[in-house]
PDB file of C-alpha atoms in Angstrom:
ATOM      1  CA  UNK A 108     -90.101   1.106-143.121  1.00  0.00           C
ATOM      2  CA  UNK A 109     -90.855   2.168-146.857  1.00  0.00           C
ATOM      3  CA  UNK A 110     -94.471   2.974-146.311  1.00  0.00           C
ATOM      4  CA  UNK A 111     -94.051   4.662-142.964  1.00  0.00           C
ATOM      5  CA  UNK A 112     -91.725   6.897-144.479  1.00  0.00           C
ATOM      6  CA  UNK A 113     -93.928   8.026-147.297  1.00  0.00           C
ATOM      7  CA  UNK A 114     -96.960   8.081-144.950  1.00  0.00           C
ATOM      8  CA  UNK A 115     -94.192  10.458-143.034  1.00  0.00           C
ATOM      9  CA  UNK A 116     -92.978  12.143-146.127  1.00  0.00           C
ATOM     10  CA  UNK A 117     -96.394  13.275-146.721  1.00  0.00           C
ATOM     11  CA  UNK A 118     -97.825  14.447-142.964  1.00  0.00           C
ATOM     12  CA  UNK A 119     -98.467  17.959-143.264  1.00  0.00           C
ATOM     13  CA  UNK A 120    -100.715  18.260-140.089  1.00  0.00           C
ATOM     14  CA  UNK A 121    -100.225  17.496-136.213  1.00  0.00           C
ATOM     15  CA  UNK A 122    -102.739  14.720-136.510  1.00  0.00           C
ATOM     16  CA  UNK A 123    -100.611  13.052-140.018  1.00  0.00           C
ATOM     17  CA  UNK A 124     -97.949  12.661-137.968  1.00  0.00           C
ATOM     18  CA  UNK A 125     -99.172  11.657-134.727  1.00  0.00           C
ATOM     19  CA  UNK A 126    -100.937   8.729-136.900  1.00  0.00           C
ATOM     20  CA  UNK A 127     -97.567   8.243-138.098  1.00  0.00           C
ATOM     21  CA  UNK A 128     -95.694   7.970-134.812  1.00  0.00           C
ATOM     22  CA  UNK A 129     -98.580   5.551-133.707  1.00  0.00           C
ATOM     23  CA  UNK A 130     -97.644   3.634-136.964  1.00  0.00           C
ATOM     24  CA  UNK A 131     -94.045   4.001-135.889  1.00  0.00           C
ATOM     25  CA  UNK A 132     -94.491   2.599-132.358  1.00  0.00           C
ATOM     26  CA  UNK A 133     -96.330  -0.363-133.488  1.00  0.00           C
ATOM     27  CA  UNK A 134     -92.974  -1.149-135.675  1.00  0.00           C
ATOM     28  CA  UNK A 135     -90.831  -0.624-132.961  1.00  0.00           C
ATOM     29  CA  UNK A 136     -92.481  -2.765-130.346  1.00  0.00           C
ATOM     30  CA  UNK A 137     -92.927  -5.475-132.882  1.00  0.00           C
ATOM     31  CA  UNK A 138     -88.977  -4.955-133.180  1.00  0.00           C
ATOM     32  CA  UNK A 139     -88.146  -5.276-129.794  1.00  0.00           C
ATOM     33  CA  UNK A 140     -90.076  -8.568-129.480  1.00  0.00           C
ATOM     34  CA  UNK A 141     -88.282  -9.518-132.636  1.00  0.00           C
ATOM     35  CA  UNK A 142     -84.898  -8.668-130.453  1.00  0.00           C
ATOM     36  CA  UNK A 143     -85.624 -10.985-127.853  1.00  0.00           C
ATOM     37  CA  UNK A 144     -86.296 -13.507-129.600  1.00  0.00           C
ATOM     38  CA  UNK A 145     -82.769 -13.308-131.710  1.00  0.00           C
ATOM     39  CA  UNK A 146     -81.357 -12.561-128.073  1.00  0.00           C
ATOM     40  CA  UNK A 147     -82.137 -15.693-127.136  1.00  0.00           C
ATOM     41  CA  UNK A 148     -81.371 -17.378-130.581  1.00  0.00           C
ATOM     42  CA  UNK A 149     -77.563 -15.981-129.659  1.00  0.00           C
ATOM     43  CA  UNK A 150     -77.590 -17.230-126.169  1.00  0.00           C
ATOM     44  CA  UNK A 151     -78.153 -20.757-128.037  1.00  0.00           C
ATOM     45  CA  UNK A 152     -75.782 -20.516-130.463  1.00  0.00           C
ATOM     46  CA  UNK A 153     -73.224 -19.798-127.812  1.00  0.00           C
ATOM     47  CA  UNK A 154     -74.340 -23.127-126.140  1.00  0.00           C
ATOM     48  CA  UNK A 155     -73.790 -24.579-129.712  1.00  0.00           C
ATOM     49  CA  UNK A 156     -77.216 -24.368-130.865  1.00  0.00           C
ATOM     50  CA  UNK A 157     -77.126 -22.566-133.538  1.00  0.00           C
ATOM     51  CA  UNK A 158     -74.812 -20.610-136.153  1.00  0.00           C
ATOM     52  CA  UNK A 159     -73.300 -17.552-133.555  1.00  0.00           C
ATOM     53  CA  UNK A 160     -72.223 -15.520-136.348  1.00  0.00           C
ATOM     54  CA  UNK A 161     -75.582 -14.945-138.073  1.00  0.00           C
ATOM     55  CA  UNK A 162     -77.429 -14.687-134.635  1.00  0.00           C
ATOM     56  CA  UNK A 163     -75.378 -12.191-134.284  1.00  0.00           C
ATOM     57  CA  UNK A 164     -75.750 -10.114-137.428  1.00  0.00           C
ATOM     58  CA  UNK A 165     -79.321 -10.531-137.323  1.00  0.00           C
ATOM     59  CA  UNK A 166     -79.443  -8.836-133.195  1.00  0.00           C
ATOM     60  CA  UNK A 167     -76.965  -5.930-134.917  1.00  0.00           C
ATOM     61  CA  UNK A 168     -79.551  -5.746-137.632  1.00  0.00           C
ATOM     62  CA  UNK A 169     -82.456  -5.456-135.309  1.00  0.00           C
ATOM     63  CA  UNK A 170     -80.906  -2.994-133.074  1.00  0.00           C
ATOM     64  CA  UNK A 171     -79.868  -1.264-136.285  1.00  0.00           C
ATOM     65  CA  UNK A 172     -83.708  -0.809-137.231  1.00  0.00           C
ATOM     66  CA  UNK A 173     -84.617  -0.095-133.392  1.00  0.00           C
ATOM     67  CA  UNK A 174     -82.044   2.613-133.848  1.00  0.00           C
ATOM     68  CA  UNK A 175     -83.665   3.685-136.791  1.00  0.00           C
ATOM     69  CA  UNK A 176     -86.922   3.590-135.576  1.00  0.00           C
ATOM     70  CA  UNK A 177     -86.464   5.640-132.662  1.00  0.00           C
ATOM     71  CA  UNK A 178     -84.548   8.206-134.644  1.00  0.00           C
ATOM     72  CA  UNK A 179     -87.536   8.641-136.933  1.00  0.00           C
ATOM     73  CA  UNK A 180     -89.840   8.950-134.167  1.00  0.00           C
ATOM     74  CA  UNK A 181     -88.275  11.949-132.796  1.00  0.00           C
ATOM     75  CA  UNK A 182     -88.151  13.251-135.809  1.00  0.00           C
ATOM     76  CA  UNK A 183     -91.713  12.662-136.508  1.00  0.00           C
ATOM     77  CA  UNK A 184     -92.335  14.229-133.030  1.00  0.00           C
ATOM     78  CA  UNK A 185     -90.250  17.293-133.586  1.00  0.00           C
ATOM     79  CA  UNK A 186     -92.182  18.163-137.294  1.00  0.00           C
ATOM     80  CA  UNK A 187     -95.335  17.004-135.071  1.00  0.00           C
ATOM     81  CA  UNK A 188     -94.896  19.984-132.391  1.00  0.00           C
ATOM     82  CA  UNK A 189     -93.850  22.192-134.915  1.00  0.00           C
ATOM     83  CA  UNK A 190     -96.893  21.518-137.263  1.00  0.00           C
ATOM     84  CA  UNK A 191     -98.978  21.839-134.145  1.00  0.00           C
ATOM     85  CA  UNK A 192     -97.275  25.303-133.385  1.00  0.00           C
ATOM     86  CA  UNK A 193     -97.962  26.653-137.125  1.00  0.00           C
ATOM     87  CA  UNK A 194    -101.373  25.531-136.683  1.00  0.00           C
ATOM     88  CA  UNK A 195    -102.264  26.939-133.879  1.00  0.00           C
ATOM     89  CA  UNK A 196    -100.623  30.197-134.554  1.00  0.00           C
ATOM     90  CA  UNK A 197    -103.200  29.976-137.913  1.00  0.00           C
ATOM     91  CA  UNK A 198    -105.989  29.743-135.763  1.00  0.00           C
ATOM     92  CA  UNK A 199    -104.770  32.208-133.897  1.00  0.00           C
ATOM     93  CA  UNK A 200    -104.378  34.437-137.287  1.00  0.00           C
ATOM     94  CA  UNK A 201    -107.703  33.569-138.517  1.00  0.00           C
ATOM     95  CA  UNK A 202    -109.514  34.551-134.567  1.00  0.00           C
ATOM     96  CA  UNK A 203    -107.747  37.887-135.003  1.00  0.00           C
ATOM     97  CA  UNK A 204    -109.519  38.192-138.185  1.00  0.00           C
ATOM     98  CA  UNK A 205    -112.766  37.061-136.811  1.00  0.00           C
ATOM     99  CA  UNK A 206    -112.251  39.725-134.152  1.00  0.00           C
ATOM    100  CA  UNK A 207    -111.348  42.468-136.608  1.00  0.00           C
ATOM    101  CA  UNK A 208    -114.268  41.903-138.109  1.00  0.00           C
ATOM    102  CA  UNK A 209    -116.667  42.261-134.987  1.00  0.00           C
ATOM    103  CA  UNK A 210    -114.825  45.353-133.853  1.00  0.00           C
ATOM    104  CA  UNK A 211    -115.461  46.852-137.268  1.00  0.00           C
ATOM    105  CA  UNK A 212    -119.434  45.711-136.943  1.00  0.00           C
ATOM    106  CA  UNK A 213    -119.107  46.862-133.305  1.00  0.00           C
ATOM    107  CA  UNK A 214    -118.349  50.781-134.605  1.00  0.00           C
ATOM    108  CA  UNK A 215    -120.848  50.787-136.999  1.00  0.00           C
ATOM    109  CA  UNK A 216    -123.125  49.645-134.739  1.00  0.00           C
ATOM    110  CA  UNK A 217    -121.907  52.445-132.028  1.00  0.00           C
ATOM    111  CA  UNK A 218    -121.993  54.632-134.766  1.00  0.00           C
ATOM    112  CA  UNK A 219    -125.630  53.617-135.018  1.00  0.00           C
ATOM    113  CA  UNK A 220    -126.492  53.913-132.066  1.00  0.00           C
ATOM    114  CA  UNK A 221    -125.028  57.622-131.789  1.00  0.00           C
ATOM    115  CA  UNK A 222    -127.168  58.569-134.564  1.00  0.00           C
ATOM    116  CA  UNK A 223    -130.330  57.477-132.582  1.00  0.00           C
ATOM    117  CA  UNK A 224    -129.675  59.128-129.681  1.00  0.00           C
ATOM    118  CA  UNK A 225    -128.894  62.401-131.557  1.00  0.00           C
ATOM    119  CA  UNK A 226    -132.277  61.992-133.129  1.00  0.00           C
ATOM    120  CA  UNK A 227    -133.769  60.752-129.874  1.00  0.00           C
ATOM    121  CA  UNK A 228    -132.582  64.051-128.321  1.00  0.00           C
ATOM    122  CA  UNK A 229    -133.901  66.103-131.048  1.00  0.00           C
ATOM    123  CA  UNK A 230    -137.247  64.777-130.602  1.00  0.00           C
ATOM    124  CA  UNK A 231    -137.046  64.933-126.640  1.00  0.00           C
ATOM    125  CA  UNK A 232    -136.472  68.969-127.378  1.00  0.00           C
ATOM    126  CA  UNK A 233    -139.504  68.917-129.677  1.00  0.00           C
ATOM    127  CA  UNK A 234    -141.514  66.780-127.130  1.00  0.00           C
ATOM    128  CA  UNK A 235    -140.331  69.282-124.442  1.00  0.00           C
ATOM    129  CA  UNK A 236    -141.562  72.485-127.138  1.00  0.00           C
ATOM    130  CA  UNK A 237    -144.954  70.887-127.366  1.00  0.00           C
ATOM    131  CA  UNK A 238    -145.612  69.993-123.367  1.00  0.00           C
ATOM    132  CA  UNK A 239    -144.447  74.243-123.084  1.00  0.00           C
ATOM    133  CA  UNK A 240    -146.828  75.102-125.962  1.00  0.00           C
ATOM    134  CA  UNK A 241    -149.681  72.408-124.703  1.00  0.00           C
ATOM    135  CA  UNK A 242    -149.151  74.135-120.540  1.00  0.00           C
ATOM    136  CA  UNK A 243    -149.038  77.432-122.085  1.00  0.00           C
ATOM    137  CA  UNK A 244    -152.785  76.680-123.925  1.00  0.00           C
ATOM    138  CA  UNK A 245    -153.926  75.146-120.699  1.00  0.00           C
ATOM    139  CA  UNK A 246    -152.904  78.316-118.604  1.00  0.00           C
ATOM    140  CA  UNK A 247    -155.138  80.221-121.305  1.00  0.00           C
ATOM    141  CA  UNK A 248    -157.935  78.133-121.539  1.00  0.00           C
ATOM    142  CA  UNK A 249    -158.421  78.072-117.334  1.00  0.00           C
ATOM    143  CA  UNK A 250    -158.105  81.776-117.594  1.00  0.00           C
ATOM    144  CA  UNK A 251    -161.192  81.808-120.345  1.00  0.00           C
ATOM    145  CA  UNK A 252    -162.913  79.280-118.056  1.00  0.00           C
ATOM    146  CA  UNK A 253    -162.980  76.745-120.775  1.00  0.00           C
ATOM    147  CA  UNK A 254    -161.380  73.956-119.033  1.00  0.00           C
ATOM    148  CA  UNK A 255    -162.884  71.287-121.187  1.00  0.00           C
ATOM    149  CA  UNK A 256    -160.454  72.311-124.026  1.00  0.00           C
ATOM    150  CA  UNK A 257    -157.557  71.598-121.642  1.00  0.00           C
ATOM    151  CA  UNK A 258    -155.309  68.944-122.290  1.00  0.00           C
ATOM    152  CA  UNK A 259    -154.378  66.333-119.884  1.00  0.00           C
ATOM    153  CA  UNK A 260    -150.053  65.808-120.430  1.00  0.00           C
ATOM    154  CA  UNK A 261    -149.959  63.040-117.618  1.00  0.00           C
ATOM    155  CA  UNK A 262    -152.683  61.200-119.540  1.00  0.00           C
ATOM    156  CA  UNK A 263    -150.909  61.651-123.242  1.00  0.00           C
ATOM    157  CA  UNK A 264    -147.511  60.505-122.000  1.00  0.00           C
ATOM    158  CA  UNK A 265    -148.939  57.862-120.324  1.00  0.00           C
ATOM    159  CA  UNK A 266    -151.318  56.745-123.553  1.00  0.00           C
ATOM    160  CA  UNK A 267    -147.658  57.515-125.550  1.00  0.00           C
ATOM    161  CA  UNK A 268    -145.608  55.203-123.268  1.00  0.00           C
ATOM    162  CA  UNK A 269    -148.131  52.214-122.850  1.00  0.00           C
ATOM    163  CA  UNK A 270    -147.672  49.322-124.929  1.00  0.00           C
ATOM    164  CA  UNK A 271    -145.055  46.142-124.562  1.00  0.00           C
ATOM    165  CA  UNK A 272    -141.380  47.061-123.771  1.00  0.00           C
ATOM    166  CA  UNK A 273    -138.166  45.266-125.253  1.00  0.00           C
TER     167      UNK A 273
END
């Protein structure tokens, strides 16, 4: 039992003590063949086969480290759930920090984002000046009857918008 109860006394995770309760199990199974057998070795000595008295102090022994055992294991199990419980409330804690994180690069990036379509609009409204200014020259030039100076806008925005797209 010494060993197990170091290996026990110094679980700190789920996993250290479910390796321990595995550990655990093994004794107690190997105890409970250990109890037949001595249950048997009294039914002998009640037959006369045997010394009754220390058949029988060896079965309240092994009962007494069954008892043992199985105490332990709850134990074990109980500090198990509960490790299991503090880690997963520290994952838990450490995806709410992830997540703070993104939220904060997900502003910025809105913030971004604003800032583009601001200038985006601002060049629109220049783009929109310019096709005024560009129809306004046309308008003169077909009045001189130099159309060859005019300016075709469907071709330019087309020429402007051609090219690969995201």
């Amino acid at each position: 039992m010494t060993p197990h109860a170091e290996t026990l006394g110094k679980a700190r995770t789920a996993a250290d003590f479910a390796a321990v309760i595995a550990l655990l199990d093994t004794d107690i199974n190997d105890a409970v063949v250990r109890r037949r057998a001595l249950e048997q070795a009294e039914d002998r000595a009640v037959f006369g086969d045997g010394d009754l008295a220390a058949a029988r102090a060896a079965l309240d022994a092994c009962n007494d480290v069954i008892t043992l055992l199985e105490k332990t294991i709850c134990v074990a199990d109980t500090r198990r759930i509960d490790a299991a419980e503090s880690e997963a409330r520290a994952d838990i804690a450490a995806l709410g920090d992830e997540i703070a994180a993104k939220a904060a690069t997900l502003t910025e990036r809105w913030r971004n984002a604003a800032r583009l379509v601001e200038l985006l609009r601002q060049e629109l409204f220049e783009a929109d000046a310019l096709v005024r200014a560009i129809a306004t020259a046309n308008g003169l030039f077909d009045a001189a009857s130099v159309a060859e100076l005019k300016i075709n806008l469907t071709a330019a925005r087309r020429a402007a918008m051609a090219g690969a797209r995201a």
